[in-house]
Amino acid sequence: MKPFTYERAKTPAEAAAAVARTPGAKFIAGGTNLLDLMKLEIETPTHLVDIQDLKLDRIEPTSGGGLRIGAFATNTATASDPRVRRDYGVLTRAIVAGASGQLRNKATTAGNLLQRTRCPYFYDPNMPCNKRKPGSGCSALGGYSRQLGIVGTSDACIATYPGDMAQAMRVLDASVETVDPQGQTRSIPIGDFHRLWGDTPHIETNLRRGELITGVTLPRPLGGQHFYQKVRDRASYAYALVSVAAVIQPDGSGRFAVGGIAPKPWRVAAADAAMPQGAKAAAAALLAGARPTEDNRFKVPLVERTLAAVMAEAKAA
């Protein structure tokens, strides 16, 4: 691990300003992803700004009938909150499907959204990776790509966003709240938060320099049945090959987002509209334009089968 300096911020705006004015600075909260990357020297921040003292861990109702989850609320606290379990069950299910109990006790809302890909070539400093070193090439193209993306990828990168929580938040139409170094706030729809890789896969979100996540707002509850189905190589502590977060209404209509296949939680309006026609039609709309590799071509039918399993469970309930 390379040397770095450290400070604890006292306010969100102070934290944002500290990162903005220091080249190579990063925020740190739970650190469950960042510290691992620092040990491997994939991330080499010159300065860490600790936000643990900012009182951003509360979960509280909004005036619009929704719920606001603080950026520093742990995954365990969010998943176990009675209001989340009652009204936003897909979020509880998605969080519990991820990592381990120990990690969920430390991992935070903001950190979960910002976690970086688990592409094996990203983690291997001996291999070219446009994410790690822009312009060096993508080793996954033509390499081993079983766990990587099939849609929304580019000629520069086929890595996937690895998290579970964000799929549920995408289904719920959450918004990410931020503050910038000048103390100005804004709200980013979760669908616009993560970027497609394009020619700049090292830029993963639409956050601006120094912008700090302060919380995530969930709108009024959707009702219906909530599901999170995760297909992975082992029963726990594994990232999704394909995951489906879904909210299904009694009449068969609904909405869903898929993980494990794209640079961001993958949700398509036409696919939501096709749900009453069945899993085949919905999956076809979701995966229009997909570019699977020979190694991960199996994900195309797997998306349909996983969605079909969720829809069958909803119908049987």
Tab-separated table of C-alpha atoms in Angstrom:
chain	number	residue	atom	x	y	z
A	1	MET	CA	0.000	0.000	0.000
A	2	LYS	CA	1.359	3.399	-0.974
A	3	PRO	CA	1.625	6.190	1.642
A	4	PHE	CA	-1.275	8.620	1.965
A	5	THR	CA	-2.411	11.445	4.228
A	6	TYR	CA	-5.648	11.384	6.189
A	7	GLU	CA	-8.226	13.713	7.721
A	8	ARG	CA	-11.666	13.447	9.310
A	9	ALA	CA	-14.185	15.928	7.925
A	10	LYS	CA	-16.658	17.733	10.181
A	11	THR	CA	-19.349	18.646	7.609
A	12	PRO	CA	-20.380	17.265	4.203
A	13	ALA	CA	-19.345	20.474	2.414
A	14	GLU	CA	-15.984	20.406	4.197
A	15	ALA	CA	-15.443	16.816	3.087
A	16	ALA	CA	-16.338	17.662	-0.507
A	17	ALA	CA	-14.010	20.674	-0.509
A	18	ALA	CA	-11.137	18.625	0.921
A	19	VAL	CA	-11.393	16.055	-1.888
A	20	ALA	CA	-11.818	18.738	-4.557
A	21	ARG	CA	-8.716	20.680	-3.582
A	22	THR	CA	-6.380	17.683	-3.154
A	23	PRO	CA	-5.310	15.833	-6.327
A	24	GLY	CA	-5.753	12.108	-5.894
A	25	ALA	CA	-7.960	12.406	-2.793
A	26	LYS	CA	-10.848	10.044	-2.057
A	27	PHE	CA	-13.623	9.710	0.508
A	28	ILE	CA	-13.586	6.732	2.847
A	29	ALA	CA	-16.432	5.397	4.973
A	30	GLY	CA	-16.732	1.632	5.507
A	31	GLY	CA	-13.777	0.999	3.185
A	32	THR	CA	-14.793	-2.572	2.333
A	33	ASN	CA	-13.883	-2.130	-1.354
A	34	LEU	CA	-11.448	0.795	-1.329
A	35	LEU	CA	-9.054	-0.690	1.230
A	36	ASP	CA	-8.799	-3.954	-0.711
A	37	LEU	CA	-7.964	-2.021	-3.874
A	38	MET	CA	-5.397	0.070	-2.023
A	39	LYS	CA	-3.638	-3.054	-0.742
A	40	LEU	CA	-3.329	-4.244	-4.340
A	41	GLU	CA	-2.234	-0.746	-5.458
A	42	ILE	CA	-5.079	-0.626	-7.947
A	43	GLU	CA	-6.357	2.417	-6.070
A	44	THR	CA	-3.577	4.741	-4.918
A	45	PRO	CA	-5.193	7.776	-3.268
A	46	THR	CA	-2.806	10.439	-2.017
A	47	HIS	CA	-5.242	11.589	0.655
A	48	LEU	CA	-8.241	10.016	2.408
A	49	VAL	CA	-11.115	12.087	3.772
A	50	ASP	CA	-12.979	10.112	6.436
A	51	ILE	CA	-16.711	10.880	6.549
A	52	GLN	CA	-17.633	8.714	9.528
A	53	ASP	CA	-18.335	11.741	11.766
A	54	LEU	CA	-20.834	13.389	9.419
A	55	LYS	CA	-24.025	11.920	10.928
A	56	LEU	CA	-25.157	10.583	7.561
A	57	ASP	CA	-26.405	7.259	8.904
A	58	ARG	CA	-30.045	8.012	9.634
A	59	ILE	CA	-33.016	6.383	7.904
A	60	GLU	CA	-36.040	8.660	8.059
A	61	PRO	CA	-39.357	9.331	6.284
A	62	THR	CA	-39.656	12.062	3.668
A	63	SER	CA	-42.413	14.620	3.347
A	64	GLY	CA	-43.520	12.935	0.124
A	65	GLY	CA	-44.280	9.621	1.796
A	66	GLY	CA	-41.017	7.932	0.887
A	67	LEU	CA	-37.882	7.113	2.835
A	68	ARG	CA	-34.424	8.683	2.967
A	69	ILE	CA	-31.448	6.427	3.650
A	70	GLY	CA	-28.291	8.191	4.780
A	71	ALA	CA	-25.094	7.652	2.829
A	72	PHE	CA	-23.373	6.133	5.863
A	73	ALA	CA	-26.236	3.833	6.876
A	74	THR	CA	-24.794	0.337	6.939
A	75	ASN	CA	-26.207	-2.347	4.696
A	76	THR	CA	-27.286	-4.277	7.795
A	77	ALA	CA	-29.151	-1.290	9.238
A	78	THR	CA	-30.912	-0.618	5.938
A	79	ALA	CA	-31.919	-4.218	5.271
A	80	SER	CA	-33.244	-4.699	8.808
A	81	ASP	CA	-35.123	-1.408	9.099
A	82	PRO	CA	-38.839	-2.264	9.638
A	83	ARG	CA	-39.981	0.354	7.107
A	84	VAL	CA	-37.647	-0.987	4.434
A	85	ARG	CA	-38.714	-4.570	5.105
A	86	ARG	CA	-42.410	-3.632	4.990
A	87	ASP	CA	-42.543	-1.183	2.070
A	88	TYR	CA	-39.364	-1.823	0.050
A	89	GLY	CA	-38.874	-5.555	0.416
A	90	VAL	CA	-36.905	-5.861	-2.816
A	91	LEU	CA	-34.191	-3.700	-1.232
A	92	THR	CA	-33.911	-5.875	1.876
A	93	ARG	CA	-33.758	-9.014	-0.272
A	94	ALA	CA	-31.079	-7.571	-2.547
A	95	ILE	CA	-28.852	-6.422	0.308
A	96	VAL	CA	-29.078	-9.731	2.163
A	97	ALA	CA	-28.092	-11.550	-1.044
A	98	GLY	CA	-24.776	-9.678	-1.136
A	99	ALA	CA	-21.431	-10.255	0.586
A	100	SER	CA	-21.466	-11.641	4.146
A	101	GLY	CA	-22.962	-10.539	7.440
A	102	GLN	CA	-19.628	-9.160	8.589
A	103	LEU	CA	-19.223	-7.025	5.463
A	104	ARG	CA	-22.833	-5.834	5.561
A	105	ASN	CA	-22.217	-4.619	9.110
A	106	LYS	CA	-19.523	-2.275	7.772
A	107	ALA	CA	-20.474	-1.530	4.141
A	108	THR	CA	-22.428	1.682	3.571
A	109	THR	CA	-25.130	2.884	1.208
A	110	ALA	CA	-22.835	5.236	-0.724
A	111	GLY	CA	-19.931	2.802	-0.769
A	112	ASN	CA	-22.170	0.071	-2.142
A	113	LEU	CA	-23.223	2.288	-5.040
A	114	LEU	CA	-19.598	3.226	-5.738
A	115	GLN	CA	-18.025	-0.220	-5.563
A	116	ARG	CA	-15.840	-1.057	-8.530
A	117	THR	CA	-16.019	-3.989	-10.920
A	118	ARG	CA	-14.741	-7.442	-10.003
A	119	CYS	CA	-13.450	-8.163	-13.512
A	120	PRO	CA	-10.374	-10.395	-12.994
A	121	TYR	CA	-8.322	-8.327	-15.431
A	122	PHE	CA	-9.058	-5.156	-13.470
A	123	TYR	CA	-7.623	-6.880	-10.401
A	124	ASP	CA	-4.491	-8.105	-12.201
A	125	PRO	CA	-1.968	-5.240	-12.557
A	126	ASN	CA	0.042	-7.321	-15.021
A	127	MET	CA	-2.773	-7.261	-17.577
A	128	PRO	CA	-3.924	-4.311	-19.750
A	129	CYS	CA	-7.119	-2.745	-18.453
A	130	ASN	CA	-8.698	0.498	-19.668
A	131	LYS	CA	-10.401	0.888	-16.301
A	132	ARG	CA	-7.180	0.716	-14.355
A	133	LYS	CA	-4.970	2.426	-16.933
A	134	PRO	CA	-6.918	4.322	-19.608
A	135	GLY	CA	-5.769	3.546	-23.137
A	136	SER	CA	-3.923	0.342	-22.247
A	137	GLY	CA	-6.539	-1.981	-23.769
A	138	CYS	CA	-9.111	-4.491	-22.508
A	139	SER	CA	-7.750	-7.957	-21.725
A	140	ALA	CA	-11.260	-9.333	-21.316
A	141	LEU	CA	-11.927	-8.862	-25.025
A	142	GLY	CA	-10.686	-12.136	-26.391
A	143	GLY	CA	-9.877	-13.325	-22.856
A	144	TYR	CA	-11.867	-15.141	-20.194
A	145	SER	CA	-15.202	-13.361	-19.958
A	146	ARG	CA	-17.686	-15.773	-18.360
A	147	GLN	CA	-18.702	-13.356	-15.588
A	148	LEU	CA	-18.601	-10.187	-17.684
A	149	GLY	CA	-21.109	-8.052	-19.558
A	150	ILE	CA	-23.405	-8.805	-22.474
A	151	VAL	CA	-25.256	-5.498	-22.879
A	152	GLY	CA	-24.327	-1.831	-22.515
A	153	THR	CA	-20.657	-2.687	-22.973
A	154	SER	CA	-18.205	-1.197	-25.457
A	155	ASP	CA	-15.079	-1.997	-27.442
A	156	ALA	CA	-13.090	-0.470	-24.575
A	157	CYS	CA	-14.572	-2.499	-21.703
A	158	ILE	CA	-16.985	-5.372	-21.023
A	159	ALA	CA	-16.836	-5.277	-17.226
A	160	THR	CA	-20.002	-5.241	-15.111
A	161	TYR	CA	-21.188	-3.314	-12.090
A	162	PRO	CA	-21.004	-5.920	-9.296
A	163	GLY	CA	-23.474	-4.794	-6.621
A	164	ASP	CA	-26.889	-6.096	-5.588
A	165	MET	CA	-28.415	-3.131	-3.760
A	166	ALA	CA	-28.402	-0.860	-6.814
A	167	GLN	CA	-30.628	-3.220	-8.810
A	168	ALA	CA	-33.329	-2.867	-6.173
A	169	MET	CA	-32.886	0.896	-6.014
A	170	ARG	CA	-33.229	1.076	-9.796
A	171	VAL	CA	-36.550	-0.778	-9.630
A	172	LEU	CA	-37.708	1.572	-6.890
A	173	ASP	CA	-36.721	4.712	-8.877
A	174	ALA	CA	-34.469	5.960	-6.090
A	175	SER	CA	-32.569	9.235	-6.287
A	176	VAL	CA	-29.001	9.847	-5.111
A	177	GLU	CA	-28.527	13.055	-3.115
A	178	THR	CA	-25.181	14.872	-3.183
A	179	VAL	CA	-23.376	17.978	-1.997
A	180	ASP	CA	-20.535	19.686	-3.861
A	181	PRO	CA	-17.506	21.627	-2.566
A	182	GLN	CA	-19.523	24.875	-2.651
A	183	GLY	CA	-22.239	23.363	-0.463
A	184	GLN	CA	-24.710	23.078	-3.368
A	185	THR	CA	-26.940	20.009	-3.387
A	186	ARG	CA	-28.501	18.045	-6.206
A	187	SER	CA	-30.529	14.878	-6.762
A	188	ILE	CA	-29.481	12.335	-9.401
A	189	PRO	CA	-31.992	9.695	-10.564
A	190	ILE	CA	-30.436	6.290	-9.929
A	191	GLY	CA	-30.840	5.443	-13.609
A	192	ASP	CA	-28.496	8.326	-14.467
A	193	PHE	CA	-25.995	7.734	-11.677
A	194	HIS	CA	-23.822	5.013	-13.241
A	195	ARG	CA	-22.346	5.564	-16.699
A	196	LEU	CA	-22.012	3.249	-19.660
A	197	TRP	CA	-18.359	2.518	-20.370
A	198	GLY	CA	-18.088	3.963	-23.873
A	199	ASP	CA	-14.527	5.131	-24.530
A	200	THR	CA	-13.932	6.143	-20.901
A	201	PRO	CA	-14.574	3.078	-18.718
A	202	HIS	CA	-12.437	4.537	-15.928
A	203	ILE	CA	-15.199	7.125	-15.342
A	204	GLU	CA	-17.896	5.041	-13.693
A	205	THR	CA	-20.462	7.533	-12.370
A	206	ASN	CA	-21.763	10.998	-13.160
A	207	LEU	CA	-20.467	12.456	-9.902
A	208	ARG	CA	-18.414	15.619	-10.304
A	209	ARG	CA	-15.010	16.239	-8.776
A	210	GLY	CA	-15.378	16.400	-4.983
A	211	GLU	CA	-19.118	15.683	-5.030
A	212	LEU	CA	-20.164	13.681	-1.975
A	213	ILE	CA	-23.149	11.353	-1.710
A	214	THR	CA	-25.211	12.316	1.348
A	215	GLY	CA	-28.125	9.905	0.987
A	216	VAL	CA	-30.549	8.010	-1.205
A	217	THR	CA	-34.244	8.859	-1.368
A	218	LEU	CA	-36.892	6.251	-2.113
A	219	PRO	CA	-40.252	7.483	-3.445
A	220	ARG	CA	-43.612	6.348	-2.080
A	221	PRO	CA	-43.947	2.554	-1.832
A	222	LEU	CA	-44.980	0.749	-5.004
A	223	GLY	CA	-47.006	-2.002	-3.380
A	224	GLY	CA	-47.153	-5.360	-5.163
A	225	GLN	CA	-44.854	-8.312	-4.557
A	226	HIS	CA	-41.110	-7.775	-4.237
A	227	PHE	CA	-38.478	-10.251	-5.408
A	228	TYR	CA	-34.724	-10.532	-5.743
A	229	GLN	CA	-33.422	-13.636	-7.468
A	230	LYS	CA	-29.648	-14.077	-7.708
A	231	VAL	CA	-27.940	-16.758	-9.782
A	232	ARG	CA	-24.310	-17.328	-8.803
A	233	ASP	CA	-21.637	-19.987	-8.751
A	234	ARG	CA	-21.999	-20.733	-5.040
A	235	ALA	CA	-24.717	-20.201	-2.479
A	236	SER	CA	-23.140	-17.253	-0.675
A	237	TYR	CA	-20.364	-14.690	-0.857
A	238	ALA	CA	-20.388	-14.642	-4.656
A	239	TYR	CA	-21.246	-12.041	-7.266
A	240	ALA	CA	-24.188	-12.513	-9.583
A	241	LEU	CA	-23.932	-14.143	-12.962
A	242	VAL	CA	-27.470	-12.818	-13.379
A	243	SER	CA	-29.731	-11.202	-10.788
A	244	VAL	CA	-33.300	-9.962	-11.133
A	245	ALA	CA	-34.898	-7.346	-8.878
A	246	ALA	CA	-38.619	-7.102	-9.532
A	247	VAL	CA	-41.844	-5.585	-8.253
A	248	ILE	CA	-44.911	-7.333	-9.675
A	249	GLN	CA	-48.489	-6.141	-9.287
A	250	PRO	CA	-51.551	-8.422	-8.961
A	251	ASP	CA	-52.522	-7.873	-12.615
A	252	GLY	CA	-49.131	-9.155	-13.826
A	253	SER	CA	-47.705	-5.754	-14.665
A	254	GLY	CA	-44.514	-4.647	-13.005
A	255	ARG	CA	-40.940	-3.531	-13.371
A	256	PHE	CA	-37.572	-5.223	-13.133
A	257	ALA	CA	-33.852	-4.553	-13.287
A	258	VAL	CA	-31.111	-7.058	-13.992
A	259	GLY	CA	-27.619	-7.257	-12.542
A	260	GLY	CA	-24.495	-9.137	-13.597
A	261	ILE	CA	-24.855	-8.251	-17.275
A	262	ALA	CA	-24.041	-4.548	-17.729
A	263	PRO	CA	-22.046	-1.538	-16.450
A	264	LYS	CA	-25.074	-0.457	-14.391
A	265	PRO	CA	-28.364	-1.894	-13.117
A	266	TRP	CA	-30.046	-2.730	-16.415
A	267	ARG	CA	-33.661	-1.637	-16.707
A	268	VAL	CA	-35.504	-0.887	-19.955
A	269	ALA	CA	-38.967	0.700	-20.129
A	270	ALA	CA	-40.006	-1.522	-23.042
A	271	ALA	CA	-39.101	-4.597	-21.003
A	272	ASP	CA	-41.249	-3.448	-18.088
A	273	ALA	CA	-44.143	-2.892	-20.507
A	274	ALA	CA	-43.702	-6.400	-21.920
A	275	MET	CA	-43.945	-8.194	-18.575
A	276	PRO	CA	-47.652	-9.071	-18.952
A	277	GLN	CA	-46.700	-10.878	-22.192
A	278	GLY	CA	-44.341	-13.162	-20.312
A	279	ALA	CA	-40.660	-13.573	-19.491
A	280	LYS	CA	-39.596	-14.307	-23.059
A	281	ALA	CA	-40.983	-11.035	-24.421
A	282	ALA	CA	-39.681	-9.008	-21.468
A	283	ALA	CA	-36.186	-10.511	-21.660
A	284	ALA	CA	-36.031	-9.942	-25.421
A	285	ALA	CA	-36.849	-6.264	-24.943
A	286	LEU	CA	-34.329	-5.971	-22.121
A	287	LEU	CA	-31.477	-7.525	-24.109
A	288	ALA	CA	-32.047	-5.818	-27.451
A	289	GLY	CA	-28.628	-5.098	-28.907
A	290	ALA	CA	-26.798	-7.488	-26.563
A	291	ARG	CA	-23.242	-8.441	-27.542
A	292	PRO	CA	-22.333	-11.570	-25.578
A	293	THR	CA	-18.993	-13.324	-25.908
A	294	GLU	CA	-18.598	-17.034	-26.498
A	295	ASP	CA	-17.873	-17.454	-22.763
A	296	ASN	CA	-20.945	-15.618	-21.480
A	297	ARG	CA	-23.507	-16.304	-24.186
A	298	PHE	CA	-25.337	-18.467	-21.636
A	299	LYS	CA	-26.426	-15.291	-19.825
A	300	VAL	CA	-28.946	-14.485	-22.560
A	301	PRO	CA	-31.230	-17.472	-21.832
A	302	LEU	CA	-30.341	-17.259	-18.139
A	303	VAL	CA	-31.892	-13.781	-17.895
A	304	GLU	CA	-35.143	-15.139	-19.365
A	305	ARG	CA	-35.160	-18.190	-17.087
A	306	THR	CA	-34.433	-16.173	-13.962
A	307	LEU	CA	-37.176	-13.686	-14.778
A	308	ALA	CA	-39.545	-16.564	-15.547
A	309	ALA	CA	-38.814	-18.077	-12.124
A	310	VAL	CA	-39.614	-14.754	-10.441
A	311	MET	CA	-42.839	-14.367	-12.402
A	312	ALA	CA	-43.879	-17.926	-11.610
A	313	GLU	CA	-43.269	-17.317	-7.906
A	314	ALA	CA	-45.400	-14.186	-8.046
A	315	LYS	CA	-48.210	-16.024	-9.783
A	316	ALA	CA	-48.143	-18.874	-7.278
A	317	ALA	CA	-48.202	-16.587	-4.238
